[in-house]
């Protein structure tokens, strides 16, 4: 592929830092084609190190920021980043100002081949351990959670590499972990059906007495609290992440610590639970169409245990299927966390420098790390199996990566898309249509690209000046590893991609807007502001409409709303009752799902100062009409 000549970028930009930083980074140059080379001595080679995950804002508004917490480190040599779940990172924990190009805002100049460039801009200044701009409560509700990284504005054209001009957009990456309802696939295959649990008269009751107060004073038109679940697992002092949930018929299933449990969607009664010998350490975003899932379990309970055991589970019955240990491949294997993704009857296991795939139905090995200079290290599943691959280079700080669609049965690439040198594949926001986020870690730059069904560059998202896009990609922490799927806060249909902007806290209360992007041009089609003083978060598409969560705030409960594909004013479909507002606002790092006419507010992590508080922590709140 020929490379266009590099040209110096224009000066100026929008989204300037709050304080004037010292120093200006040099403009990036168009890279030459990557040549296969041997990795430097002492380095793992493929995909090392991967860009660390970025943080997502909690819903809490108002709340007190965590103190004394370090940001993400970005090591140059092997070693953990040292991030603790729930902390408030700055972008990769880099100290000091990022640097800003001087000059007028919005200045433009012709780019390579006559294409207009975008003005340079840089993220807001961040220091290790400091709360991100936007601070506590950036989600607009009262939900307690990690403070997000906020990147101030859209950035500039930075690379021209024979595949089009690269526009960098402001993406807070609050990712933790691209979005689209469940960003990497369609809605779960079986919508939960009404099937209340029959009380067998065990003397414990059905738990509904505790919900009566939450429904007391319910106003006409408000939904009811179907059930509230509290933590019932004695956890380690550091707490535990909650994986899932997944739906199977009339069940909602989650995994936490050393147990997988299923509950009735109608009343929350436990239907089955499966104890595990060690910690759950990895899960896919979606199960198979027939409700099977494969999770990762550690191979022991000591600090030296690795996430290398795969366990298949039938979500409908809770029965454990096949179990096997992924064979170690080389001295560097399993130094990184693994990521799992399911597409059809295939589960793919990714980690730095290695990958494997198995048939979900019977555990048969399908394919492993391929020969050659480019090797998959992470996957996204759903209707397609998408891989991020890393190619061997002579400079670990200037990686060459690829996006591939693989045949789930053989692992053979159907097509390969190679972004410009230095850009890493960060997240897959949507598998079909395919929308990916790319990063340049050293330059703190982001780009969102849409690809065609054949792997060609379809467009690059270019938000308007001053709009900073955000996505919530979870709170799990991976050492060098990469999980491509699992983001929420985005949605897509065949020709449109929906994403929210960073909360605007300049008024009396935080608010934001949702932007619909034309996937053929990358340009905004329309934007819809949230109701005054509220924050909207896209969840998924349903019936040709965009489903969103209207986040709660300190004096108002949340709601499920919809927007027409043409935009307009949000329409409320499920108004959460005011009596549950305090609990809804109190969830730690909440995730929200809307399935079968019900909404589920779900805590992604359980942790408390003592056992009594831990066992009183609300973990799942369900609403129904």
Coordinates of C-alpha atoms in Angstrom, one line a residue:
X1 CA 0.0 0.0 0.0
X2 CA 1.5 3.3 -1.0
X3 CA 1.9 5.9 1.6
X4 CA 1.0 9.6 1.0
X5 CA 3.6 12.2 1.8
X6 CA 3.5 13.5 5.4
X7 CA 2.6 17.1 5.8
X8 CA 2.9 19.3 8.9
X9 CA -0.4 19.8 10.7
X10 CA -2.0 23.2 11.1
X11 CA -1.7 25.0 14.3
X12 CA -4.6 25.7 16.6
X13 CA -7.3 23.5 18.0
X14 CA -10.3 23.2 20.2
X15 CA -10.7 21.6 23.6
X16 CA -7.7 23.3 25.1
X17 CA -6.5 22.3 28.5
X18 CA -7.7 24.2 31.5
X19 CA -4.1 25.1 32.3
X20 CA -1.6 26.0 29.6
X21 CA 0.9 23.1 29.5
X22 CA 4.5 23.4 28.7
X23 CA 5.9 22.0 25.5
X24 CA 4.3 20.9 22.3
X25 CA 4.5 17.3 20.9
X26 CA 5.8 17.2 17.3
X27 CA 3.3 16.3 14.7
X28 CA 3.1 12.6 13.8
X29 CA 4.5 11.5 10.5
X30 CA 3.1 9.1 8.1
X31 CA 4.8 5.8 8.8
X32 CA 6.5 3.5 6.2
X33 CA 5.1 0.1 5.7
X34 CA 5.7 -2.3 8.6
X35 CA 8.4 -4.9 7.9
X36 CA 8.5 -8.2 9.8
X37 CA 11.4 -8.1 12.3
X38 CA 12.6 -9.9 15.3
X39 CA 11.4 -8.4 18.6
X40 CA 14.0 -6.7 20.8
X41 CA 15.8 -8.9 23.4
X42 CA 13.8 -9.2 26.6
X43 CA 10.5 -8.1 25.1
X44 CA 7.5 -10.5 24.6
X45 CA 7.1 -9.2 21.0
X46 CA 3.5 -9.5 19.8
X47 CA 1.1 -7.0 21.3
X48 CA 3.4 -6.0 24.2
X49 CA 2.6 -3.9 26.0
X50 CA -1.1 -3.3 25.2
X51 CA -2.6 0.0 26.0
X52 CA -4.2 -0.3 29.5
X53 CA -8.0 0.0 29.9
X54 CA -9.5 3.4 30.6
X55 CA -11.8 4.4 33.3
X56 CA -15.6 5.0 33.3
X57 CA -17.3 7.6 35.3
X58 CA -19.6 6.5 38.1
X59 CA -23.2 7.7 38.2
X60 CA -22.8 9.4 41.6
X61 CA -24.1 12.9 41.7
X62 CA -23.1 14.5 44.0
X63 CA -20.4 12.3 45.7
X64 CA -17.0 12.6 47.2
X65 CA -14.0 11.6 45.0
X66 CA -11.7 8.8 46.1
X67 CA -8.5 10.1 47.5
X68 CA -5.0 9.2 47.1
X69 CA -5.6 6.8 44.3
X70 CA -2.9 6.4 41.6
X71 CA -3.6 6.6 37.9
X72 CA -2.9 3.9 35.4
X73 CA 0.8 3.3 34.8
X74 CA 2.0 2.7 31.3
X75 CA 5.2 0.5 31.8
X76 CA 7.9 0.3 29.3
X77 CA 9.0 -3.1 30.7
X78 CA 7.0 -6.1 31.8
X79 CA 5.1 -5.5 35.1
X80 CA 1.6 -4.8 36.3
X81 CA 0.1 -1.3 35.9
X82 CA -0.7 -1.2 39.5
X83 CA -4.3 0.0 39.1
X84 CA -6.9 -0.8 41.6
X85 CA -10.5 -1.3 40.6
X86 CA -12.6 1.7 41.0
X87 CA -9.8 4.3 41.1
X88 CA -9.8 7.5 39.2
X89 CA -7.1 7.3 36.5
X90 CA -5.6 9.9 34.3
X91 CA -4.9 8.8 30.8
X92 CA -2.4 6.1 31.4
X93 CA -1.2 7.8 34.5
X94 CA 1.2 10.0 32.7
X95 CA 2.4 12.9 34.8
X96 CA 2.4 16.5 33.7
X97 CA 0.7 18.4 30.9
X98 CA 0.1 16.8 27.5
X99 CA 1.0 19.9 25.6
X100 CA -1.1 22.0 23.3
X101 CA -0.6 23.5 19.8
X102 CA -0.8 27.3 20.0
X103 CA -2.9 29.2 17.6
X104 CA -6.5 30.0 16.8
X105 CA -9.2 27.5 17.4
X106 CA -10.8 25.8 14.5
X107 CA -8.1 26.6 12.0
X108 CA -8.1 24.3 8.9
X109 CA -5.7 23.7 6.1
X110 CA -5.7 21.2 3.1
X111 CA -4.4 17.8 4.0
X112 CA -2.8 15.2 1.8
X113 CA -4.5 14.8 -1.6
X114 CA -6.5 17.9 -1.0
X115 CA -8.5 16.6 2.0
X116 CA -9.2 19.1 4.7
X117 CA -7.6 18.5 8.0
X118 CA -9.0 19.0 11.4
X119 CA -7.4 21.4 14.0
X120 CA -5.1 19.9 16.6
X121 CA -6.4 19.6 20.1
X122 CA -5.2 17.8 23.2
X123 CA -6.8 16.2 26.3
X124 CA -7.2 18.1 29.5
X125 CA -4.3 18.2 31.9
X126 CA -4.1 15.1 34.2
X127 CA -1.9 14.1 37.0
X128 CA -1.5 10.7 38.6
X129 CA -3.9 10.3 41.5
X130 CA -6.0 13.2 40.6
X131 CA -9.7 12.9 39.8
X132 CA -10.5 13.2 36.1
X133 CA -12.1 16.4 34.9
X134 CA -15.8 16.1 35.3
X135 CA -15.0 14.5 38.6
X136 CA -17.4 12.7 40.8
X137 CA -20.9 12.3 39.6
X138 CA -20.0 12.7 36.0
X139 CA -22.6 10.2 35.2
X140 CA -25.3 12.5 36.3
X141 CA -26.9 10.3 39.0
X142 CA -26.1 9.4 42.5
X143 CA -24.6 6.0 41.7
X144 CA -21.3 5.5 43.4
X145 CA -18.4 4.3 41.2
X146 CA -15.1 5.0 39.6
X147 CA -14.3 8.5 38.4
X148 CA -13.9 8.6 34.6
X149 CA -11.1 9.8 32.4
X150 CA -12.4 12.8 30.5
X151 CA -10.6 13.8 27.3
X152 CA -11.4 17.4 26.7
X153 CA -12.2 17.6 23.0
X154 CA -12.0 16.3 19.5
X155 CA -8.4 16.0 18.3
X156 CA -6.9 16.5 14.9
X157 CA -5.9 14.8 11.7
X158 CA -2.7 13.0 12.5
X159 CA -1.9 10.2 10.1
X160 CA -2.3 9.7 6.4
X161 CA -1.4 6.2 5.4
X162 CA -3.0 5.3 2.2
X163 CA -6.3 4.3 3.9
X164 CA -7.8 7.8 4.2
X165 CA -7.2 10.7 6.5
X166 CA -7.2 9.8 10.2
X167 CA -9.4 12.0 12.4
X168 CA -8.8 11.7 16.1
X169 CA -11.9 12.2 18.2
X170 CA -12.2 13.0 21.9
X171 CA -13.2 9.7 23.5
X172 CA -13.0 9.5 27.2
X173 CA -12.5 5.8 26.8
X174 CA -14.3 5.6 30.0
X175 CA -14.4 2.6 28.6
X176 CA -14.1 0.3 30.7
X177 CA -15.2 -1.7 28.5
X178 CA -17.4 -0.3 23.4
X179 CA -20.7 -0.2 23.8
X180 CA -23.8 -1.0 21.7
X181 CA -26.3 -2.3 24.2
X182 CA -23.9 -5.1 24.6
X183 CA -21.7 -3.6 22.1
X184 CA -20.4 -6.6 20.3
X185 CA -23.6 -8.4 19.4
X186 CA -27.3 -8.3 19.2
X187 CA -29.7 -8.6 22.1
X188 CA -29.4 -11.8 24.0
X189 CA -31.0 -14.6 22.0
X190 CA -33.9 -15.3 24.4
X191 CA -35.8 -12.4 25.9
X192 CA -36.7 -13.1 29.5
X193 CA -40.3 -14.3 29.9
X194 CA -42.7 -13.9 32.8
X195 CA -42.4 -16.9 35.0
X196 CA -42.8 -16.2 38.7
X197 CA -41.2 -18.7 41.1
X198 CA -43.5 -20.9 43.0
X199 CA -42.9 -20.5 46.8
X200 CA -42.3 -24.0 48.2
X201 CA -43.1 -23.0 51.7
X202 CA -39.6 -23.1 53.1
X203 CA -40.3 -20.5 55.7
X204 CA -38.2 -17.9 54.0
X205 CA -40.9 -16.2 52.0
X206 CA -40.4 -14.8 48.6
X207 CA -38.6 -11.7 49.6
X208 CA -41.3 -9.4 48.4
X209 CA -41.9 -7.8 51.8
X210 CA -38.7 -5.9 51.4
X211 CA -39.9 -4.4 48.2
X212 CA -43.2 -3.1 49.4
X213 CA -41.7 0.1 50.8
X214 CA -39.9 0.7 47.5
X215 CA -43.3 0.6 45.8
X216 CA -45.1 2.7 48.5
X217 CA -46.4 5.9 47.1
X218 CA -45.9 4.8 43.5
X219 CA -47.4 7.4 41.2
X220 CA -49.6 6.6 38.2
X221 CA -47.5 5.6 35.2
X222 CA -44.5 4.6 37.3
X223 CA -43.0 1.1 37.0
X224 CA -42.9 -1.1 40.0
X225 CA -39.9 -2.6 41.7
X226 CA -40.1 -6.3 40.7
X227 CA -37.4 -7.3 43.1
X228 CA -34.2 -6.2 44.8
X229 CA -31.2 -8.5 45.4
X230 CA -28.5 -8.1 48.0
X231 CA -25.1 -9.7 48.1
X232 CA -25.1 -13.1 49.8
X233 CA -21.5 -14.1 49.3
X234 CA -18.7 -13.6 51.8
X235 CA -16.0 -12.0 49.7
X236 CA -12.3 -11.3 50.2
X237 CA -11.4 -7.9 51.7
X238 CA -10.8 -6.4 48.3
X239 CA -14.3 -7.4 47.0
X240 CA -15.0 -9.0 43.7
X241 CA -16.1 -8.1 40.2
X242 CA -19.6 -9.2 39.0
X243 CA -19.6 -10.8 35.6
X244 CA -22.6 -10.9 33.2
X245 CA -25.5 -10.8 33.5
X246 CA -26.7 -13.1 30.7
X247 CA -30.3 -14.1 29.9
X248 CA -31.6 -17.6 29.3
X249 CA -35.4 -17.9 28.9
X250 CA -36.9 -16.6 32.2
X251 CA -33.5 -16.5 34.0
X252 CA -30.9 -13.9 34.5
X253 CA -27.5 -15.3 35.3
X254 CA -24.4 -13.7 36.9
X255 CA -21.0 -14.9 38.0
X256 CA -19.0 -13.6 41.0
X257 CA -16.0 -14.7 42.9
X258 CA -16.4 -18.5 43.0
X259 CA -20.0 -19.0 42.1
X260 CA -22.4 -18.7 39.1
X261 CA -26.1 -18.1 40.0
X262 CA -29.4 -17.8 38.1
X263 CA -32.5 -16.0 39.2
X264 CA -36.0 -15.7 38.0
X265 CA -36.5 -12.4 36.0
X266 CA -40.0 -12.1 37.5
X267 CA -39.3 -12.2 41.2
X268 CA -35.6 -12.7 41.7
X269 CA -35.7 -16.1 43.4
X270 CA -32.6 -18.2 42.9
X271 CA -33.2 -21.0 40.5
X272 CA -29.8 -22.6 40.6
X273 CA -26.2 -21.9 41.6
X274 CA -22.9 -23.6 40.6
X275 CA -20.0 -23.4 43.1
X276 CA -16.5 -23.2 41.5
X277 CA -13.2 -24.2 42.9
X278 CA -11.5 -20.9 42.3
X279 CA -12.1 -17.3 41.2
X280 CA -14.0 -16.5 38.0
X281 CA -11.4 -14.5 36.0
X282 CA -12.8 -14.1 32.5
X283 CA -16.2 -14.2 30.8
X284 CA -17.6 -13.5 27.3
X285 CA -20.1 -10.8 26.5
X286 CA -22.7 -13.1 25.0
X287 CA -23.6 -16.9 25.3
X288 CA -24.3 -19.2 22.3
X289 CA -27.7 -19.0 20.7
X290 CA -28.8 -22.1 22.7
X291 CA -27.7 -20.6 26.1
X292 CA -24.3 -22.2 26.6
X293 CA -21.4 -20.2 28.0
X294 CA -17.7 -20.8 28.6
X295 CA -16.0 -18.9 31.5
X296 CA -12.4 -18.6 32.7
X297 CA -11.5 -19.9 36.2
X298 CA -8.2 -19.6 37.9
X299 CA -6.1 -22.8 38.2
X300 CA -5.7 -22.4 41.9
X301 CA -6.4 -20.1 44.9
X302 CA -2.9 -18.7 45.5
X303 CA -1.4 -15.5 44.2
X304 CA 0.5 -17.5 41.6
X305 CA -2.7 -18.9 40.0
X306 CA -3.3 -18.2 36.3
X307 CA -6.5 -17.7 34.4
X308 CA -6.1 -20.8 32.3
X309 CA -9.1 -23.1 33.1
X310 CA -12.1 -23.1 30.9
X311 CA -15.5 -24.2 32.2
X312 CA -18.6 -24.7 30.0
X313 CA -22.0 -24.1 31.7
X314 CA -25.6 -24.5 30.5
X315 CA -27.3 -21.3 31.6
X316 CA -30.8 -22.9 31.5
X317 CA -30.0 -25.7 33.9
X318 CA -26.8 -24.6 35.7
X319 CA -25.1 -27.9 34.8
X320 CA -21.3 -27.8 34.3
X321 CA -20.2 -29.2 31.0
X322 CA -16.7 -29.8 29.8
X323 CA -13.7 -28.4 31.6
X324 CA -10.1 -28.1 30.4
X325 CA -6.9 -26.2 30.9
X326 CA -5.5 -24.1 28.1
X327 CA -2.0 -25.3 27.4
X328 CA 0.8 -22.8 28.0
X329 CA 2.6 -21.8 24.9
X330 CA 6.0 -20.3 25.6
X331 CA 7.5 -18.6 28.7
X332 CA 5.5 -15.4 28.1
X333 CA 2.1 -17.1 28.0
X334 CA -0.4 -16.2 30.7
X335 CA 1.6 -13.3 31.9
X336 CA -1.4 -11.3 30.7
X337 CA -5.0 -11.6 31.5
X338 CA -7.2 -13.5 29.0
X339 CA -10.2 -12.4 27.1
X340 CA -13.1 -14.6 26.0
X341 CA -15.5 -14.1 23.1
X342 CA -18.2 -16.4 21.7
X343 CA -19.4 -16.5 18.1
X344 CA -21.7 -19.3 17.0
X345 CA -20.4 -22.5 18.6
X346 CA -16.9 -21.2 19.0
X347 CA -15.2 -19.6 22.1
X348 CA -12.0 -17.8 21.4
X349 CA -9.4 -17.2 24.1
X350 CA -7.0 -14.3 23.6
X351 CA -4.0 -13.0 25.5
X352 CA -0.8 -11.3 24.6
X353 CA 1.0 -13.2 21.9
X354 CA -1.2 -16.3 21.9
X355 CA -4.8 -17.4 21.2
X356 CA -6.9 -20.6 21.2
X357 CA -10.4 -21.5 20.2
X358 CA -12.7 -24.4 21.2
X359 CA -16.1 -25.7 20.2
X360 CA -18.5 -24.6 22.9
X361 CA -20.7 -27.7 22.5
X362 CA -18.1 -30.3 23.2
X363 CA -14.8 -28.6 24.0
X364 CA -12.9 -29.7 20.9
X365 CA -9.9 -27.6 20.1
X366 CA -10.5 -25.8 16.8
X367 CA -7.5 -23.6 16.2
X368 CA -4.6 -22.0 18.1
X369 CA -1.9 -19.3 17.5
X370 CA -1.2 -19.2 13.8
X371 CA 2.2 -19.1 12.1
X372 CA 3.5 -15.9 10.6
X373 CA 4.4 -12.5 11.8
X374 CA 0.9 -11.3 12.8
X375 CA -0.9 -13.1 15.6
X376 CA -4.4 -12.5 17.2
X377 CA -4.4 -11.5 20.8
X378 CA -8.0 -10.4 21.5
X379 CA -11.5 -11.2 20.2
X380 CA -15.0 -9.8 20.0
X381 CA -17.9 -12.2 19.3
X382 CA -21.6 -12.2 18.5
X383 CA -22.8 -12.5 14.9
X384 CA -19.1 -12.5 13.7
X385 CA -15.8 -13.4 15.2
X386 CA -13.5 -10.3 15.1
X387 CA -9.9 -10.5 16.1
X388 CA -7.2 -7.9 16.9
X389 CA -3.8 -9.1 15.7
X390 CA -0.4 -7.7 16.5
X391 CA 2.5 -7.9 14.1
X392 CA 6.2 -8.4 15.0
X393 CA 8.1 -5.1 14.8
X394 CA 11.5 -3.8 15.9
X395 CA 10.0 -1.1 18.1
X396 CA 7.5 -2.0 20.8
X397 CA 6.6 1.6 21.2
X398 CA 5.5 1.8 17.6
X399 CA 3.3 -1.2 17.1
X400 CA 1.6 -2.5 13.9
X401 CA -1.8 -4.1 14.5
X402 CA -4.6 -5.4 12.4
X403 CA -8.4 -6.0 12.5
X404 CA -9.5 -9.4 11.1
X405 CA -12.7 -11.3 10.7
X406 CA -12.1 -15.0 11.3
X407 CA -13.9 -18.1 10.3
X408 CA -15.1 -19.3 13.7
X409 CA -14.5 -23.0 12.7
X410 CA -11.0 -22.7 11.3
X411 CA -9.6 -19.4 12.5
X412 CA -8.7 -18.4 8.9
X413 CA -9.0 -14.7 8.2
X414 CA -11.8 -13.7 5.8
X415 CA -10.2 -10.3 5.5
X416 CA -7.6 -8.1 7.2
X417 CA -7.6 -4.4 7.7
X418 CA -4.4 -2.7 8.8
X419 CA -4.6 0.7 10.4
X420 CA -1.6 3.1 10.1
X421 CA 1.5 2.2 12.1
X422 CA 1.4 3.1 15.8
X423 CA -2.4 2.8 16.1
X424 CA -3.5 0.0 18.4
X425 CA -6.9 -1.8 18.2
X426 CA -8.5 -0.8 21.5
X427 CA -12.2 -1.8 21.5
X428 CA -14.9 -3.1 19.2
X429 CA -18.0 -1.0 19.8
X430 CA -20.1 -3.0 17.4
X431 CA -19.5 -6.2 15.5
X432 CA -22.3 -5.8 12.9
X433 CA -21.9 -3.1 11.6
X434 CA -18.3 -3.1 12.6
X435 CA -17.2 -0.1 14.5
X436 CA -13.8 -0.1 16.3
X437 CA -11.8 2.3 18.4
X438 CA -8.1 2.8 17.8
X439 CA -5.5 4.4 20.1
X440 CA -2.1 6.0 19.9
X441 CA -1.0 5.5 23.4
X442 CA 2.1 7.7 23.5
X443 CA 0.2 10.6 21.9
X444 CA -3.0 10.1 24.0
X445 CA -5.0 10.1 20.7
X446 CA -8.2 8.2 19.8
X447 CA -10.0 7.4 16.6
X448 CA -13.3 5.6 15.9
X449 CA -13.5 3.8 12.5
X450 CA -16.3 2.0 10.8
X451 CA -15.4 -0.9 8.5
X452 CA -17.4 -2.5 5.7
X453 CA -18.5 -6.1 5.5
X454 CA -15.3 -6.8 3.5
X455 CA -13.0 -5.0 5.9
X456 CA -12.5 -1.8 4.0
X457 CA -12.5 1.6 5.8
X458 CA -16.0 2.8 5.6
X459 CA -15.7 6.1 7.5
X460 CA -14.2 7.7 10.5
X461 CA -16.4 9.4 13.1
X462 CA -15.9 13.1 13.1
X463 CA -17.9 14.8 15.9
X464 CA -18.6 18.5 15.8
X465 CA -16.1 20.9 17.4
X466 CA -16.5 20.8 21.2
X467 CA -18.2 17.4 21.3
X468 CA -16.4 14.7 23.3
X469 CA -17.7 11.2 22.9
X470 CA -17.8 8.7 25.8
X471 CA -18.4 5.0 26.2
X472 CA -18.4 2.8 29.3
X473 CA -16.3 -0.3 28.9
X474 CA -16.5 -1.7 32.5
X475 CA -14.2 -1.8 35.4
X476 CA -12.2 -4.9 35.0
X477 CA -8.4 -4.5 35.0
X478 CA -6.2 -6.4 32.6
X479 CA -2.4 -6.7 32.8
X480 CA -1.2 -6.2 29.2
X481 CA -4.2 -8.2 28.0
X482 CA -7.1 -6.8 26.0
X483 CA -10.8 -7.4 26.1
X484 CA -12.3 -6.0 22.9
X485 CA -15.9 -6.5 23.7
X486 CA -18.2 -5.6 26.6
X487 CA -18.7 -1.8 26.2
X488 CA -22.0 -0.1 26.9
X489 CA -23.2 3.4 26.0
X490 CA -23.2 2.9 22.3
X491 CA -25.6 1.3 19.8
X492 CA -25.8 0.8 16.0
X493 CA -28.1 -0.2 13.2
X494 CA -27.1 -0.9 9.6
X495 CA -26.2 2.7 8.7
X496 CA -26.1 4.7 11.9
X497 CA -24.0 4.6 15.0
X498 CA -25.2 6.2 18.3
X499 CA -23.0 7.5 21.0
X500 CA -23.3 10.0 23.9
X501 CA -21.2 13.0 24.7
X502 CA -19.4 13.7 27.9
X503 CA -21.5 15.3 30.6
X504 CA -21.7 19.0 30.6
X505 CA -21.4 20.3 34.1
X506 CA -21.4 24.0 33.3
X507 CA -25.1 24.5 34.4
X508 CA -27.0 23.8 37.5
X509 CA -26.9 20.1 36.9
X510 CA -25.0 17.8 34.6
X511 CA -26.5 17.0 31.2
X512 CA -25.4 15.6 27.8
X513 CA -26.7 14.7 24.3
X514 CA -26.8 11.7 22.0
X515 CA -25.3 11.9 18.5
X516 CA -26.3 9.8 15.6
X517 CA -23.5 9.3 13.1
X518 CA -23.9 8.3 9.4
X519 CA -21.6 5.3 9.1
X520 CA -21.1 6.0 5.4
X521 CA -19.7 9.4 5.9
X522 CA -18.7 9.5 9.6
X523 CA -20.6 12.8 10.0
X524 CA -23.4 13.5 12.5
X525 CA -26.9 13.0 11.2
X526 CA -28.6 14.5 14.2
X527 CA -28.2 15.1 17.9
X528 CA -30.8 14.8 20.7
X529 CA -30.2 16.7 24.0
X530 CA -31.1 14.9 27.2
X531 CA -33.9 16.5 29.3
X532 CA -32.8 19.5 31.3
X533 CA -30.4 18.4 34.1
X534 CA -30.3 14.8 33.1
X535 CA -27.9 12.4 31.3
X536 CA -28.7 9.8 28.6
X537 CA -26.9 6.6 27.9
X538 CA -27.6 4.5 24.8
X539 CA -28.3 0.8 25.5
X540 CA -29.4 -1.0 22.4
X541 CA -31.6 -0.9 19.3
X542 CA -35.1 -2.4 19.5
X543 CA -37.9 -2.3 16.9
X544 CA -36.0 0.3 14.9
X545 CA -35.7 2.7 17.8
X546 CA -32.8 3.6 20.1
X547 CA -33.3 2.5 23.7
X548 CA -31.6 4.6 26.3
X549 CA -31.2 4.9 30.0
X550 CA -32.1 8.2 31.6
X551 CA -29.7 8.2 34.5
X552 CA -30.9 9.0 38.0
X553 CA -29.6 11.9 40.0
X554 CA -29.7 12.7 43.6
X555 CA -33.4 13.9 43.6
X556 CA -34.8 11.8 40.7
X557 CA -35.1 8.2 39.7
X558 CA -34.0 6.8 36.4
X559 CA -36.0 5.7 33.4
X560 CA -35.9 3.8 30.1
X561 CA -36.6 6.0 27.1
X562 CA -36.5 5.6 23.4
X563 CA -35.6 7.8 20.4
X564 CA -36.8 7.4 16.9
X565 CA -34.2 6.6 14.3
X566 CA -34.7 10.1 13.0
X567 CA -34.1 11.7 16.4
X568 CA -36.5 14.0 18.2
X569 CA -37.5 14.1 21.8
X570 CA -37.0 11.0 24.1
X571 CA -40.2 9.0 24.9
X572 CA -40.4 7.3 28.3
X573 CA -41.3 3.6 28.2
X574 CA -40.5 2.6 31.8
X575 CA -40.3 5.3 34.5
X576 CA -38.6 3.9 37.6
X577 CA -40.5 4.7 40.8
X578 CA -39.4 7.6 43.0
X579 CA -39.5 5.3 46.0
X580 CA -36.5 3.3 44.6
X581 CA -34.5 6.4 43.7
X582 CA -32.2 6.2 46.7
X583 CA -31.3 2.6 46.0
X584 CA -30.9 3.1 42.3
X585 CA -28.6 6.0 43.0
X586 CA -26.5 4.0 45.4
X587 CA -25.3 1.3 43.1
X588 CA -21.5 0.9 42.6
X589 CA -20.4 1.2 39.0
X590 CA -23.9 0.3 37.7
X591 CA -24.6 -1.4 34.4
X592 CA -28.1 -1.2 33.0
X593 CA -30.0 -3.7 30.7
X594 CA -33.4 -3.6 29.2
X595 CA -34.8 -7.0 28.2
X596 CA -38.4 -8.2 27.6
X597 CA -39.9 -4.9 28.9
X598 CA -38.0 -5.0 32.1
X599 CA -35.0 -3.0 33.2
X600 CA -32.2 -4.3 35.4
X601 CA -29.8 -2.0 37.3
X602 CA -26.7 -4.2 38.1
X603 CA -23.7 -3.5 40.3
X604 CA -20.4 -4.4 38.5
X605 CA -18.4 -4.8 41.7
X606 CA -19.2 -5.7 45.3
X607 CA -17.0 -4.4 48.0
X608 CA -17.5 -3.1 51.6
X609 CA -15.6 -2.1 54.7
X610 CA -16.8 -5.0 56.7
X611 CA -18.8 -8.3 56.4
X612 CA -22.1 -6.7 57.6
X613 CA -22.0 -3.9 55.1
X614 CA -20.9 -6.4 52.4
X615 CA -23.9 -8.6 52.9
X616 CA -26.2 -5.6 52.9
X617 CA -25.0 -4.2 49.6
X618 CA -27.6 -4.0 46.9
X619 CA -26.4 -5.8 43.7
X620 CA -29.4 -6.0 41.3
X621 CA -32.6 -4.0 41.1
X622 CA -35.3 -5.1 38.7
X623 CA -38.2 -3.0 37.4
X624 CA -41.3 -4.0 35.5
X625 CA -44.6 -2.5 34.4

